[in-house]
Amino acid sequence: MSDLRTHSVRPVLALSLGAFGVSGLVTAGTASLEPTTLETTLGAALAVVGVYGVACYARRVSRPTLARRSIGLWLAFIAVAGLHLPGLEATGAALPAPTGGVVAGFTALTWATLVGAASTTTFLAFQEYNAGTDAIPAEESVVEQDYEY
């Protein structure tokens, strides 16, 4: 049953990561152009939609699944961040594709993996924190049982 739930919410996570990528692309700007107020507002709105999608995803999957997704997104971010070392323009020039498109794609991928990893980790932390609050400490349960007649 849990496999069916996990497969049915994967598109929600994919759409959230897409929203993060577009948000980063819209707000990143270029060396010659800074984003306008409208672009910044649109980027912020897309980021909020992405976080809501990750929250829906986190609510429907188990903690181990969320932990694996979080680790996977952090590893993906580290791999993509390695492309920034020589510079995205140099990376784009080395590939047989238009440099502007490669830079835009890697910018969106960087933002999607970074914000996706951070938000899944944050929701995992919330789940871990809430998991410990439901249990009654052993000392209290012994005391409560002693007084029940």
Tab-separated table of C-alpha atoms in Angstrom:
chain	number	residue	atom	x	y	z
A	1	MET	CA	0.000	0.000	0.000
A	2	SER	CA	2.819	2.431	0.819
A	3	ASP	CA	4.333	1.877	-2.649
A	4	LEU	CA	1.106	3.032	-4.261
A	5	ARG	CA	1.053	6.154	-2.107
A	6	THR	CA	4.706	6.925	-2.893
A	7	HIS	CA	4.196	6.565	-6.636
A	8	SER	CA	1.058	8.712	-6.620
A	9	VAL	CA	2.781	11.681	-4.959
A	10	ARG	CA	5.954	11.703	-7.055
A	11	PRO	CA	4.416	14.116	-9.585
A	12	VAL	CA	3.745	16.537	-6.724
A	13	LEU	CA	7.449	16.528	-5.842
A	14	ALA	CA	8.430	16.860	-9.504
A	15	LEU	CA	6.132	19.861	-9.960
A	16	SER	CA	7.518	21.426	-6.796
A	17	LEU	CA	11.078	21.038	-8.040
A	18	GLY	CA	10.002	22.530	-11.363
A	19	ALA	CA	8.481	25.503	-9.553
A	20	PHE	CA	11.737	25.976	-7.628
A	21	GLY	CA	13.734	25.834	-10.853
A	22	VAL	CA	11.563	28.370	-12.661
A	23	SER	CA	11.553	30.583	-9.570
A	24	GLY	CA	15.339	30.584	-9.502
A	25	LEU	CA	15.555	31.196	-13.211
A	26	VAL	CA	13.134	34.126	-13.058
A	27	THR	CA	14.830	35.781	-10.095
A	28	ALA	CA	18.465	35.037	-11.001
A	29	GLY	CA	18.824	37.770	-13.589
A	30	THR	CA	21.916	38.116	-15.747
A	31	ALA	CA	25.067	40.170	-15.591
A	32	SER	CA	23.468	42.913	-17.693
A	33	LEU	CA	19.851	42.707	-16.501
A	34	GLU	CA	18.563	42.678	-12.959
A	35	PRO	CA	15.137	41.145	-12.294
A	36	THR	CA	12.227	43.551	-12.114
A	37	THR	CA	9.777	43.760	-9.242
A	38	LEU	CA	7.255	41.709	-11.214
A	39	GLU	CA	9.806	38.976	-11.895
A	40	THR	CA	10.856	38.907	-8.248
A	41	THR	CA	7.229	38.664	-7.124
A	42	LEU	CA	6.535	35.883	-9.614
A	43	GLY	CA	9.639	34.025	-8.464
A	44	ALA	CA	8.594	34.324	-4.828
A	45	ALA	CA	5.084	33.086	-5.634
A	46	LEU	CA	6.494	30.074	-7.470
A	47	ALA	CA	8.778	29.316	-4.525
A	48	VAL	CA	5.788	29.376	-2.152
A	49	VAL	CA	3.893	27.013	-4.458
A	50	GLY	CA	6.930	24.733	-4.507
A	51	VAL	CA	7.189	24.665	-0.726
A	52	TYR	CA	3.471	23.874	-0.474
A	53	GLY	CA	3.973	20.978	-2.890
A	54	VAL	CA	6.877	19.616	-0.853
A	55	ALA	CA	4.742	19.929	2.288
A	56	CYS	CA	1.995	17.864	0.621
A	57	TYR	CA	4.583	15.316	-0.480
A	58	ALA	CA	6.161	15.134	2.986
A	59	ARG	CA	2.784	14.593	4.602
A	60	ARG	CA	2.047	11.561	2.421
A	61	VAL	CA	5.341	9.655	2.538
A	62	SER	CA	7.110	7.905	5.367
A	63	ARG	CA	10.050	9.416	7.183
A	64	PRO	CA	12.576	6.967	5.674
A	65	THR	CA	11.340	7.809	2.170
A	66	LEU	CA	11.561	11.523	2.888
A	67	ALA	CA	15.062	11.064	4.300
A	68	ARG	CA	16.186	9.228	1.139
A	69	ARG	CA	14.727	11.978	-1.066
A	70	SER	CA	16.426	14.632	1.020
A	71	ILE	CA	19.827	12.932	0.814
A	72	GLY	CA	19.359	12.366	-2.911
A	73	LEU	CA	18.555	16.024	-3.503
A	74	TRP	CA	21.571	17.163	-1.465
A	75	LEU	CA	23.840	14.860	-3.481
A	76	ALA	CA	22.311	16.155	-6.718
A	77	PHE	CA	22.891	19.732	-5.571
A	78	ILE	CA	26.535	19.001	-4.765
A	79	ALA	CA	26.979	17.451	-8.215
A	80	VAL	CA	25.350	20.412	-9.969
A	81	ALA	CA	27.301	22.884	-7.824
A	82	GLY	CA	30.479	21.351	-9.236
A	83	LEU	CA	29.497	22.772	-12.625
A	84	HIS	CA	29.737	26.251	-11.123
A	85	LEU	CA	33.463	25.870	-10.370
A	86	PRO	CA	34.679	26.656	-13.890
A	87	GLY	CA	31.658	28.913	-14.405
A	88	LEU	CA	28.387	28.175	-16.116
A	89	GLU	CA	29.445	30.077	-19.244
A	90	ALA	CA	32.583	27.946	-19.585
A	91	THR	CA	30.548	24.788	-19.019
A	92	GLY	CA	27.992	25.943	-21.584
A	93	ALA	CA	30.706	26.753	-24.119
A	94	ALA	CA	32.167	23.261	-23.743
A	95	LEU	CA	28.862	21.577	-24.599
A	96	PRO	CA	27.444	21.322	-28.129
A	97	ALA	CA	24.419	23.459	-27.318
A	98	PRO	CA	23.590	27.160	-27.155
A	99	THR	CA	25.497	28.605	-24.202
A	100	GLY	CA	22.558	30.706	-22.998
A	101	GLY	CA	20.278	27.688	-22.863
A	102	VAL	CA	22.833	25.612	-20.985
A	103	VAL	CA	23.409	28.389	-18.450
A	104	ALA	CA	19.658	28.810	-17.947
A	105	GLY	CA	19.162	25.073	-17.567
A	106	PHE	CA	21.945	24.674	-15.032
A	107	THR	CA	20.725	27.740	-13.124
A	108	ALA	CA	17.235	26.249	-12.867
A	109	LEU	CA	18.664	22.859	-11.899
A	110	THR	CA	20.822	24.442	-9.212
A	111	TRP	CA	17.890	26.282	-7.678
A	112	ALA	CA	15.596	23.252	-7.893
A	113	THR	CA	18.038	20.929	-6.152
A	114	LEU	CA	19.106	23.468	-3.511
A	115	VAL	CA	15.648	24.637	-2.453
A	116	GLY	CA	14.200	21.143	-2.866
A	117	ALA	CA	16.883	19.651	-0.623
A	118	ALA	CA	16.484	22.382	1.967
A	119	SER	CA	12.697	22.090	2.085
A	120	THR	CA	12.632	18.280	2.257
A	121	THR	CA	15.217	18.407	5.043
A	122	THR	CA	13.154	20.996	6.900
A	123	PHE	CA	9.966	18.938	6.662
A	124	LEU	CA	11.899	15.836	7.717
A	125	ALA	CA	13.098	17.741	10.781
A	126	PHE	CA	9.498	18.704	11.595
A	127	GLN	CA	8.428	15.065	11.290
A	128	GLU	CA	11.273	13.882	13.498
A	129	TYR	CA	10.482	16.524	16.096
A	130	ASN	CA	6.786	15.613	16.127
A	131	ALA	CA	7.520	11.888	16.304
A	132	GLY	CA	9.089	12.266	19.722
A	133	THR	CA	6.234	14.262	21.246
A	134	ASP	CA	3.641	11.481	21.016
A	135	ALA	CA	5.476	9.051	23.261
A	136	ILE	CA	5.124	9.193	27.032
A	137	PRO	CA	8.486	8.956	28.794
A	138	ALA	CA	8.980	5.727	30.721
A	139	GLU	CA	9.204	7.499	34.080
A	140	GLU	CA	5.811	9.160	33.617
A	141	SER	CA	4.091	5.948	32.521
A	142	VAL	CA	5.358	4.125	35.603
A	143	VAL	CA	4.158	6.928	37.868
A	144	GLU	CA	0.745	7.021	36.180
A	145	GLN	CA	0.329	3.255	36.484
A	146	ASP	CA	1.246	3.331	40.167
A	147	TYR	CA	-1.588	5.728	40.949
A	148	GLU	CA	-4.291	3.992	38.951
A	149	TYR	CA	-6.560	1.866	41.160
